[in-house]
GROMACS .gro file of C-alpha atoms in nm:
model
  268
    1UNK     CA    1   0.672 -14.816   4.337
    2UNK     CA    2   0.347 -14.668   4.295
    3UNK     CA    3   0.080 -14.756   4.501
    4UNK     CA    4  -0.182 -14.754   4.764
    5UNK     CA    5  -0.299 -14.820   5.106
    6UNK     CA    6  -0.508 -14.766   5.373
    7UNK     CA    7  -0.468 -14.384   5.471
    8UNK     CA    8  -0.133 -14.374   5.255
    9UNK     CA    9  -0.062 -14.269   4.878
   10UNK     CA   10   0.327 -14.365   4.764
   11UNK     CA   11   0.391 -14.259   4.454
   12UNK     CA   12   0.750 -14.239   4.219
   13UNK     CA   13   0.866 -13.984   3.968
   14UNK     CA   14   1.185 -13.894   3.856
   15UNK     CA   15   1.317 -14.031   4.146
   16UNK     CA   16   1.150 -13.866   4.397
   17UNK     CA   17   0.922 -14.101   4.636
   18UNK     CA   18   0.610 -13.897   4.776
   19UNK     CA   19   0.477 -14.046   5.072
   20UNK     CA   20   0.117 -13.894   5.140
   21UNK     CA   21  -0.056 -13.935   5.454
   22UNK     CA   22  -0.427 -13.937   5.280
   23UNK     CA   23  -0.698 -13.989   5.593
   24UNK     CA   24  -0.778 -13.567   5.572
   25UNK     CA   25  -1.131 -13.667   5.691
   26UNK     CA   26  -0.938 -13.799   5.997
   27UNK     CA   27  -0.659 -13.516   6.012
   28UNK     CA   28  -0.412 -13.815   5.858
   29UNK     CA   29  -0.442 -13.966   6.237
   30UNK     CA   30  -0.193 -14.245   6.222
   31UNK     CA   31  -0.324 -14.602   6.310
   32UNK     CA   32  -0.168 -14.983   6.325
   33UNK     CA   33  -0.209 -15.034   5.953
   34UNK     CA   34  -0.047 -14.694   5.833
   35UNK     CA   35   0.233 -14.789   6.013
   36UNK     CA   36   0.267 -15.087   5.817
   37UNK     CA   37   0.241 -14.922   5.565
   38UNK     CA   38   0.474 -14.696   5.636
   39UNK     CA   39   0.730 -14.904   5.671
   40UNK     CA   40   0.710 -15.085   5.451
   41UNK     CA   41   0.708 -14.782   5.150
   42UNK     CA   42   1.028 -14.673   5.350
   43UNK     CA   43   1.205 -15.020   5.334
   44UNK     CA   44   1.099 -15.049   4.941
   45UNK     CA   45   1.219 -14.676   4.864
   46UNK     CA   46   1.566 -14.799   5.071
   47UNK     CA   47   1.674 -15.078   4.799
   48UNK     CA   48   1.501 -14.909   4.490
   49UNK     CA   49   1.759 -14.783   4.272
   50UNK     CA   50   1.491 -14.538   4.096
   51UNK     CA   51   1.425 -14.363   4.452
   52UNK     CA   52   1.691 -14.091   4.589
   53UNK     CA   53   1.499 -13.924   4.827
   54UNK     CA   54   1.156 -13.948   4.978
   55UNK     CA   55   0.911 -13.697   5.073
   56UNK     CA   56   0.671 -13.720   5.357
   57UNK     CA   57   0.345 -13.490   5.340
   58UNK     CA   58  -0.053 -13.478   5.434
   59UNK     CA   59  -0.351 -13.409   5.205
   60UNK     CA   60  -0.583 -13.175   5.325
   61UNK     CA   61  -0.562 -12.932   5.622
   62UNK     CA   62  -0.372 -13.132   5.859
   63UNK     CA   63  -0.031 -13.291   5.803
   64UNK     CA   64  -0.120 -13.559   6.131
   65UNK     CA   65  -0.341 -13.537   6.397
   66UNK     CA   66  -0.095 -13.869   6.547
   67UNK     CA   67  -0.222 -14.151   6.681
   68UNK     CA   68  -0.577 -14.217   6.623
   69UNK     CA   69  -0.716 -14.297   6.945
   70UNK     CA   70  -1.008 -14.498   6.833
   71UNK     CA   71  -0.742 -14.707   6.674
   72UNK     CA   72  -0.560 -14.648   7.007
   73UNK     CA   73  -0.865 -14.807   7.212
   74UNK     CA   74  -0.905 -15.090   7.049
   75UNK     CA   75  -0.575 -15.210   7.017
   76UNK     CA   76  -0.476 -15.135   7.407
   77UNK     CA   77  -0.508 -15.255   7.738
   78UNK     CA   78  -0.519 -15.027   8.001
   79UNK     CA   79  -0.519 -15.303   8.257
   80UNK     CA   80  -0.269 -15.185   8.546
   81UNK     CA   81   0.065 -15.341   8.559
   82UNK     CA   82   0.239 -15.679   8.768
   83UNK     CA   83   0.537 -15.525   8.915
   84UNK     CA   84   0.720 -15.689   8.614
   85UNK     CA   85   0.573 -15.500   8.368
   86UNK     CA   86   0.467 -15.873   8.200
   87UNK     CA   87   0.116 -15.813   8.156
   88UNK     CA   88   0.026 -15.748   7.826
   89UNK     CA   89  -0.237 -15.781   7.562
   90UNK     CA   90  -0.148 -15.894   7.182
   91UNK     CA   91  -0.312 -15.589   7.060
   92UNK     CA   92  -0.163 -15.354   7.271
   93UNK     CA   93   0.219 -15.529   7.166
   94UNK     CA   94   0.101 -15.458   6.793
   95UNK     CA   95  -0.011 -15.137   6.842
   96UNK     CA   96   0.340 -15.038   7.092
   97UNK     CA   97   0.565 -15.287   6.809
   98UNK     CA   98   0.440 -15.128   6.495
   99UNK     CA   99   0.521 -14.799   6.558
  100UNK     CA  100   0.843 -14.883   6.719
  101UNK     CA  101   0.950 -15.047   6.392
  102UNK     CA  102   0.833 -14.748   6.195
  103UNK     CA  103   1.063 -14.500   6.420
  104UNK     CA  104   1.367 -14.760   6.393
  105UNK     CA  105   1.297 -14.765   6.010
  106UNK     CA  106   1.287 -14.418   5.997
  107UNK     CA  107   1.655 -14.406   6.222
  108UNK     CA  108   1.807 -14.666   5.936
  109UNK     CA  109   1.660 -14.474   5.653
  110UNK     CA  110   1.980 -14.434   5.434
  111UNK     CA  111   1.860 -14.161   5.216
  112UNK     CA  112   1.732 -13.825   5.237
  113UNK     CA  113   1.426 -13.754   5.437
  114UNK     CA  114   1.260 -13.441   5.365
  115UNK     CA  115   0.909 -13.391   5.565
  116UNK     CA  116   0.652 -13.139   5.384
  117UNK     CA  117   0.435 -12.991   5.658
  118UNK     CA  118   0.081 -12.858   5.486
  119UNK     CA  119  -0.037 -12.804   5.775
  120UNK     CA  120  -0.077 -12.860   6.186
  121UNK     CA  121   0.103 -13.150   6.350
  122UNK     CA  122   0.017 -13.330   6.663
  123UNK     CA  123   0.224 -13.624   6.884
  124UNK     CA  124   0.457 -13.856   6.683
  125UNK     CA  125   0.438 -13.578   6.378
  126UNK     CA  126   0.622 -13.391   6.560
  127UNK     CA  127   0.831 -13.588   6.798
  128UNK     CA  128   0.992 -13.748   6.478
  129UNK     CA  129   1.075 -13.432   6.279
  130UNK     CA  130   1.387 -13.461   6.404
  131UNK     CA  131   1.475 -13.780   6.223
  132UNK     CA  132   1.410 -13.590   5.896
  133UNK     CA  133   1.727 -13.480   5.691
  134UNK     CA  134   1.514 -13.084   5.603
  135UNK     CA  135   1.175 -13.018   5.703
  136UNK     CA  136   0.971 -12.722   5.537
  137UNK     CA  137   0.632 -12.625   5.660
  138UNK     CA  138   0.359 -12.426   5.549
  139UNK     CA  139   0.322 -12.095   5.762
  140UNK     CA  140  -0.011 -12.268   5.878
  141UNK     CA  141   0.159 -12.568   6.055
  142UNK     CA  142   0.137 -12.548   6.460
  143UNK     CA  143   0.359 -12.805   6.652
  144UNK     CA  144   0.202 -12.975   6.982
  145UNK     CA  145   0.300 -13.232   7.171
  146UNK     CA  146  -0.015 -13.328   7.423
  147UNK     CA  147   0.173 -13.656   7.626
  148UNK     CA  148   0.139 -13.517   7.992
  149UNK     CA  149  -0.277 -13.472   7.917
  150UNK     CA  150  -0.321 -13.802   7.837
  151UNK     CA  151  -0.063 -13.995   8.066
  152UNK     CA  152   0.179 -14.111   7.809
  153UNK     CA  153   0.524 -13.995   7.730
  154UNK     CA  154   0.786 -13.881   7.479
  155UNK     CA  155   0.848 -14.116   7.190
  156UNK     CA  156   1.028 -14.058   6.842
  157UNK     CA  157   1.321 -14.054   6.993
  158UNK     CA  158   1.238 -13.674   7.104
  159UNK     CA  159   1.368 -13.726   7.471
  160UNK     CA  160   1.695 -13.701   7.309
  161UNK     CA  161   1.683 -13.478   6.961
  162UNK     CA  162   1.484 -13.201   7.125
  163UNK     CA  163   1.691 -13.064   7.385
  164UNK     CA  164   2.028 -13.179   7.126
  165UNK     CA  165   1.802 -12.946   6.891
  166UNK     CA  166   1.632 -12.629   7.091
  167UNK     CA  167   1.801 -12.716   7.426
  168UNK     CA  168   1.724 -12.823   7.739
  169UNK     CA  169   1.494 -12.550   7.877
  170UNK     CA  170   1.267 -12.521   7.516
  171UNK     CA  171   1.238 -12.895   7.481
  172UNK     CA  172   1.101 -12.903   7.805
  173UNK     CA  173   0.822 -12.660   7.735
  174UNK     CA  174   0.754 -12.853   7.448
  175UNK     CA  175   0.756 -13.221   7.583
  176UNK     CA  176   0.690 -13.176   7.954
  177UNK     CA  177   0.475 -12.833   7.968
  178UNK     CA  178   0.256 -12.919   7.621
  179UNK     CA  179   0.335 -12.526   7.504
  180UNK     CA  180   0.248 -12.552   7.128
  181UNK     CA  181   0.451 -12.376   6.906
  182UNK     CA  182   0.365 -12.216   6.573
  183UNK     CA  183   0.551 -12.324   6.259
  184UNK     CA  184   0.814 -11.971   6.299
  185UNK     CA  185   0.867 -12.053   6.682
  186UNK     CA  186   0.938 -12.418   6.556
  187UNK     CA  187   1.180 -12.271   6.281
  188UNK     CA  188   1.324 -12.034   6.520
  189UNK     CA  189   1.420 -12.387   6.790
  190UNK     CA  190   1.589 -12.557   6.505
  191UNK     CA  191   1.311 -12.832   6.468
  192UNK     CA  192   1.233 -12.671   6.109
  193UNK     CA  193   1.462 -12.564   5.792
  194UNK     CA  194   1.181 -12.377   5.632
  195UNK     CA  195   0.872 -12.176   5.636
  196UNK     CA  196   0.650 -12.081   5.365
  197UNK     CA  197   0.359 -11.897   5.307
  198UNK     CA  198   0.095 -12.172   5.313
  199UNK     CA  199  -0.055 -12.014   4.968
  200UNK     CA  200   0.339 -12.062   4.815
  201UNK     CA  201   0.364 -12.401   4.966
  202UNK     CA  202   0.416 -12.555   4.650
  203UNK     CA  203   0.663 -12.432   4.581
  204UNK     CA  204   0.932 -12.656   4.729
  205UNK     CA  205   0.818 -12.921   4.557
  206UNK     CA  206   1.035 -12.775   4.218
  207UNK     CA  207   1.307 -12.737   4.481
  208UNK     CA  208   1.238 -13.110   4.605
  209UNK     CA  209   1.265 -13.272   4.257
  210UNK     CA  210   1.594 -13.062   4.239
  211UNK     CA  211   1.720 -13.262   4.526
  212UNK     CA  212   1.615 -13.591   4.413
  213UNK     CA  213   1.807 -13.577   4.094
  214UNK     CA  214   2.173 -13.518   4.288
  215UNK     CA  215   2.392 -13.807   4.292
  216UNK     CA  216   2.264 -14.046   4.453
  217UNK     CA  217   2.561 -14.286   4.602
  218UNK     CA  218   2.690 -13.932   4.741
  219UNK     CA  219   2.363 -13.806   4.892
  220UNK     CA  220   2.378 -14.165   5.083
  221UNK     CA  221   2.699 -14.128   5.210
  222UNK     CA  222   2.680 -13.790   5.294
  223UNK     CA  223   2.415 -13.867   5.525
  224UNK     CA  224   2.583 -14.146   5.651
  225UNK     CA  225   2.859 -13.914   5.789
  226UNK     CA  226   2.599 -13.663   5.921
  227UNK     CA  227   2.399 -13.876   6.099
  228UNK     CA  228   2.574 -14.223   6.126
  229UNK     CA  229   2.775 -14.129   6.455
  230UNK     CA  230   2.401 -14.117   6.592
  231UNK     CA  231   2.238 -14.421   6.507
  232UNK     CA  232   2.341 -14.679   6.818
  233UNK     CA  233   2.233 -14.382   7.057
  234UNK     CA  234   1.873 -14.267   6.866
  235UNK     CA  235   1.777 -14.660   6.872
  236UNK     CA  236   1.885 -14.702   7.214
  237UNK     CA  237   1.647 -14.413   7.300
  238UNK     CA  238   1.400 -14.558   7.118
  239UNK     CA  239   1.398 -14.892   7.284
  240UNK     CA  240   1.413 -14.678   7.664
  241UNK     CA  241   1.089 -14.438   7.473
  242UNK     CA  242   0.859 -14.764   7.415
  243UNK     CA  243   0.910 -14.930   7.738
  244UNK     CA  244   0.805 -14.604   7.922
  245UNK     CA  245   0.526 -14.593   7.658
  246UNK     CA  246   0.402 -14.945   7.677
  247UNK     CA  247   0.373 -14.928   8.051
  248UNK     CA  248   0.255 -14.540   8.060
  249UNK     CA  249  -0.031 -14.683   7.729
  250UNK     CA  250  -0.203 -14.867   7.995
  251UNK     CA  251  -0.175 -14.641   8.324
  252UNK     CA  252  -0.471 -14.507   8.492
  253UNK     CA  253  -0.384 -14.150   8.381
  254UNK     CA  254  -0.400 -14.248   8.051
  255UNK     CA  255  -0.702 -14.427   7.993
  256UNK     CA  256  -0.866 -14.094   8.230
  257UNK     CA  257  -0.635 -13.875   7.959
  258UNK     CA  258  -0.789 -14.049   7.657
  259UNK     CA  259  -1.172 -14.045   7.754
  260UNK     CA  260  -1.160 -13.727   7.824
  261UNK     CA  261  -1.058 -13.671   7.471
  262UNK     CA  262  -1.369 -13.825   7.343
  263UNK     CA  263  -1.611 -13.718   7.642
  264UNK     CA  264  -1.503 -13.337   7.427
  265UNK     CA  265  -1.538 -13.415   7.122
  266UNK     CA  266  -1.871 -13.618   7.213
  267UNK     CA  267  -1.951 -13.243   7.318
  268UNK     CA  268  -1.861 -13.072   6.973
   0.00000   0.00000   0.00000
């Protein structure tokens, strides 16, 4: 199953599938094509008897900077919606649908999912972490969800998972007021399983390889016990969040927020 797609590198060895976000010059920002590749990798791993566990990590300094704004600008319409929300361009729908399918693939993935954060995570790189079974992080990792400044909304099922994990007040600090968490703070709030000194993060991989050698069917059954009763709710939340995101992404506030990002970058 080893292979390479635009911005994604997938390798399989000794029952472990490693999915690496591989756009280091772009801080591993994710475009529609990367979402499609991630969905394909998860679907293949789910049905591959040679895969027991999937670990997702990043190449370079960042885990991921979240959605690629250039791609978002090219594939989104910022025209005002009709009252029924029906005005929509094909590219905009493709972007939202790819993201929604990726979240669905995470929700439905039957085998253990591990995230290894080699550096900062932004946006969906933070919100989707609660859909993983275990999250390991470098002490250089930070966690930032600047949705409000961008005129956007929380996604990745975080409107449901974050209050459950952190409590409503601490979740609001992150999702409403954009509080950037350190790795230690993310650990204390239950989003991260364990924090490693950055120079020692490589020590987590032998542990993950041991996990991949555990009895595969039993792993699947226990994961179903732990997460199965939340699955229907997560799908409902994903539907609701994507509906809000689709509308918000074509609002004047979103246009202003994203253009401000481009303006700041042009001054650097």
